[in-house]
Amino acid sequence: MAFWTQLGLLLWKNFTYRRRQTFQLLIEVAWPLFIFFILISVRLSYPPYEQHECHFPNKAMPSAGTLPWIQGIICNANNPCFRYPTPGESPGIVGNFNASIVSRLFSDARRLLLYSQQDTSIKDVQKVLGTLRKLGNSSGLDLKLRDFLIDNETFSDFLHHNVSMPSSAVEELLDAGVNLQQV
């Protein structure tokens, strides 16, 4: 048989069955309508309310290392929700301190150790030594927290907007001295 002939016979059979079973037809039509009206009544009695976006501070996974993982658990134990995007929300970024002095020192040393066969190893040694001199020449009282951040880093914006610290408190925090021996 052709497709259209089979379809026509199937529709005729279905129509005949429905015409003979009127009570079943009424139930099949009324039941979904009843459920639909229940959903409408619930929606009308409890209207939706607006809620702001929720941005959570980024947390390191165990593969990032034991120390960053434990710091992420302890520092964000209460799991705060912020209205604005937090620094480091991009995929692959664990923190927003990737261009600070210490992280640059580690990345330079890593690049030096991993790619020491290349011709640029002398330049890398000079970069590492320059960073070490910069750290060695300054005593713990000379270094401020601001020195460990790059110029356009969003840490102060994060503290000001998401933690709701006043600008004066953020400035005092960024001007706090850092003792390298304790670090």
GROMACS .gro file of C-alpha atoms in nm:
model
  183
    1MET     CA    1   0.000   0.000   0.000
    2ALA     CA    2   0.105   0.354  -0.059
    3PHE     CA    3   0.189   0.587   0.226
    4TRP     CA    4  -0.110   0.817   0.172
    5THR     CA    5  -0.351   0.525   0.159
    6GLN     CA    6  -0.218   0.390   0.489
    7LEU     CA    7  -0.237   0.733   0.649
    8GLY     CA    8  -0.594   0.783   0.530
    9LEU     CA    9  -0.702   0.443   0.666
   10LEU     CA   10  -0.532   0.511   1.000
   11LEU     CA   11  -0.703   0.850   1.037
   12TRP     CA   12  -1.042   0.698   0.942
   13LYS     CA   13  -0.993   0.422   1.202
   14ASN     CA   14  -0.897   0.675   1.471
   15PHE     CA   15  -1.196   0.900   1.388
   16THR     CA   16  -1.436   0.601   1.403
   17TYR     CA   17  -1.290   0.487   1.737
   18ARG     CA   18  -1.318   0.836   1.886
   19ARG     CA   19  -1.678   0.876   1.764
   20ARG     CA   20  -1.781   0.550   1.935
   21GLN     CA   21  -1.600   0.626   2.266
   22THR     CA   22  -1.730   0.977   2.349
   23PHE     CA   23  -1.667   0.953   2.726
   24GLN     CA   24  -1.302   0.854   2.669
   25LEU     CA   25  -1.267   1.138   2.419
   26LEU     CA   26  -1.400   1.388   2.675
   27ILE     CA   27  -1.156   1.260   2.939
   28GLU     CA   28  -0.860   1.279   2.697
   29VAL     CA   29  -0.946   1.641   2.617
   30ALA     CA   30  -1.051   1.755   2.967
   31TRP     CA   31  -0.759   1.608   3.167
   32PRO     CA   32  -0.479   1.813   3.002
   33LEU     CA   33  -0.699   2.124   3.018
   34PHE     CA   34  -0.759   2.064   3.390
   35ILE     CA   35  -0.384   2.034   3.458
   36PHE     CA   36  -0.319   2.343   3.246
   37PHE     CA   37  -0.572   2.548   3.447
   38ILE     CA   38  -0.408   2.431   3.772
   39LEU     CA   39  -0.074   2.564   3.644
   40ILE     CA   40  -0.234   2.896   3.548
   41SER     CA   41  -0.398   2.935   3.890
   42VAL     CA   42  -0.068   2.863   4.071
   43ARG     CA   43   0.114   3.114   3.852
   44LEU     CA   44  -0.148   3.383   3.916
   45SER     CA   45  -0.158   3.328   4.293
   46TYR     CA   46   0.225   3.331   4.327
   47PRO     CA   47   0.363   3.583   4.076
   48PRO     CA   48   0.735   3.566   3.998
   49TYR     CA   49   0.972   3.810   4.165
   50GLU     CA   50   1.288   3.965   4.031
   51GLN     CA   51   1.615   3.843   4.172
   52HIS     CA   52   1.955   3.978   4.075
   53GLU     CA   53   2.226   3.770   3.916
   54CYS     CA   54   2.440   3.577   4.158
   55HIS     CA   55   2.818   3.573   4.106
   56PHE     CA   56   3.023   3.355   4.335
   57PRO     CA   57   3.395   3.396   4.406
   58ASN     CA   58   3.607   3.160   4.206
   59LYS     CA   59   3.747   2.856   4.383
   60ALA     CA   60   4.042   2.646   4.283
   61MET     CA   61   3.989   2.278   4.211
   62PRO     CA   62   4.216   2.013   4.369
   63SER     CA   63   4.415   1.990   4.046
   64ALA     CA   64   4.536   2.350   4.100
   65GLY     CA   65   4.730   2.233   4.406
   66THR     CA   66   4.652   2.155   4.764
   67LEU     CA   67   4.715   2.502   4.906
   68PRO     CA   68   4.497   2.698   4.655
   69TRP     CA   69   4.224   2.437   4.690
   70ILE     CA   70   4.217   2.462   5.071
   71GLN     CA   71   4.234   2.843   5.055
   72GLY     CA   72   3.934   2.844   4.821
   73ILE     CA   73   3.737   2.628   5.061
   74ILE     CA   74   3.828   2.821   5.376
   75CYS     CA   75   3.812   3.176   5.237
   76ASN     CA   76   3.473   3.121   5.072
   77ALA     CA   77   3.315   2.896   5.334
   78ASN     CA   78   2.998   3.104   5.358
   79ASN     CA   79   2.967   3.108   4.975
   80PRO     CA   80   2.870   3.477   4.934
   81CYS     CA   81   2.663   3.593   4.638
   82PHE     CA   82   2.765   3.919   4.465
   83ARG     CA   83   2.561   4.132   4.226
   84TYR     CA   84   2.851   4.204   3.992
   85PRO     CA   85   3.094   3.967   3.816
   86THR     CA   86   3.385   3.873   4.036
   87PRO     CA   87   3.747   3.888   3.920
   88GLY     CA   88   3.865   3.566   3.766
   89GLU     CA   89   3.525   3.447   3.639
   90SER     CA   90   3.670   3.370   3.299
   91PRO     CA   91   3.737   3.004   3.224
   92GLY     CA   92   4.090   2.895   3.310
   93ILE     CA   93   4.162   3.178   3.554
   94VAL     CA   94   4.209   3.076   3.917
   95GLY     CA   95   4.272   3.425   4.054
   96ASN     CA   96   4.319   3.780   3.936
   97PHE     CA   97   4.678   3.809   4.055
   98ASN     CA   98   4.835   3.663   3.740
   99ALA     CA   99   5.044   3.973   3.668
  100SER     CA  100   5.161   4.052   4.022
  101ILE     CA  101   5.530   4.057   4.111
  102VAL     CA  102   5.530   3.715   4.279
  103SER     CA  103   5.337   3.542   4.002
  104ARG     CA  104   5.561   3.702   3.738
  105LEU     CA  105   5.863   3.576   3.932
  106PHE     CA  106   5.724   3.223   3.934
  107SER     CA  107   5.625   3.234   3.567
  108ASP     CA  108   5.968   3.367   3.469
  109ALA     CA  109   6.140   3.097   3.672
  110ARG     CA  110   5.914   2.832   3.523
  111ARG     CA  111   5.978   2.957   3.170
  112LEU     CA  112   6.349   2.962   3.246
  113LEU     CA  113   6.352   2.607   3.377
  114LEU     CA  114   6.124   2.460   3.110
  115TYR     CA  115   6.275   2.630   2.807
  116SER     CA  116   6.638   2.667   2.908
  117GLN     CA  117   6.761   2.519   2.577
  118GLN     CA  118   6.632   2.811   2.376
  119ASP     CA  119   6.834   3.122   2.296
  120THR     CA  120   6.618   3.345   2.514
  121SER     CA  121   6.732   3.182   2.839
  122ILE     CA  122   6.982   3.464   2.906
  123LYS     CA  123   6.702   3.722   2.879
  124ASP     CA  124   6.486   3.512   3.111
  125VAL     CA  125   6.768   3.492   3.367
  126GLN     CA  126   6.802   3.869   3.351
  127LYS     CA  127   6.426   3.910   3.409
  128VAL     CA  128   6.432   3.677   3.708
  129LEU     CA  129   6.740   3.846   3.854
  130GLY     CA  130   6.584   4.189   3.803
  131THR     CA  131   6.270   4.082   3.986
  132LEU     CA  132   6.477   3.928   4.267
  133ARG     CA  133   6.681   4.249   4.298
  134LYS     CA  134   6.360   4.448   4.315
  135LEU     CA  135   6.236   4.226   4.596
  136GLY     CA  136   6.573   4.214   4.773
  137ASN     CA  137   6.636   4.589   4.765
  138SER     CA  138   6.308   4.670   4.932
  139SER     CA  139   6.266   4.591   5.297
  140GLY     CA  140   5.936   4.448   5.423
  141LEU     CA  141   5.814   4.793   5.528
  142ASP     CA  142   5.880   4.947   5.186
  143LEU     CA  143   5.653   4.706   5.000
  144LYS     CA  144   5.284   4.776   5.001
  145LEU     CA  145   5.003   4.546   4.893
  146ARG     CA  146   4.951   4.782   4.599
  147ASP     CA  147   5.301   4.692   4.470
  148PHE     CA  148   5.195   4.332   4.417
  149LEU     CA  149   4.909   4.429   4.187
  150ILE     CA  150   4.934   4.553   3.831
  151ASP     CA  151   4.809   4.901   3.745
  152ASN     CA  152   4.467   4.812   3.607
  153GLU     CA  153   4.394   4.522   3.840
  154THR     CA  154   4.036   4.488   3.955
  155PHE     CA  155   4.102   4.391   4.318
  156SER     CA  156   4.014   4.737   4.451
  157ASP     CA  157   3.698   4.745   4.236
  158PHE     CA  158   3.609   4.401   4.369
  159LEU     CA  159   3.648   4.515   4.729
  160HIS     CA  160   3.461   4.840   4.667
  161HIS     CA  161   3.162   4.702   4.472
  162ASN     CA  162   3.116   4.342   4.584
  163VAL     CA  163   3.229   4.354   4.946
  164SER     CA  164   3.087   4.707   4.987
  165MET     CA  165   3.399   4.844   5.151
  166PRO     CA  166   3.427   5.222   5.148
  167SER     CA  167   3.690   5.366   4.917
  168SER     CA  168   3.897   5.493   5.211
  169ALA     CA  169   3.914   5.145   5.364
  170VAL     CA  170   4.015   4.996   5.027
  171GLU     CA  171   4.292   5.255   4.994
  172GLU     CA  172   4.416   5.184   5.348
  173LEU     CA  173   4.418   4.811   5.274
  174LEU     CA  174   4.613   4.859   4.951
  175ASP     CA  175   4.865   5.085   5.131
  176ALA     CA  176   4.925   4.824   5.405
  177GLY     CA  177   5.285   4.710   5.438
  178VAL     CA  178   5.391   4.356   5.341
  179ASN     CA  179   5.660   4.169   5.532
  180LEU     CA  180   5.833   3.938   5.283
  181GLN     CA  181   5.987   3.726   5.557
  182GLN     CA  182   5.643   3.635   5.686
  183VAL     CA  183   5.510   3.576   5.336
   0.00000   0.00000   0.00000
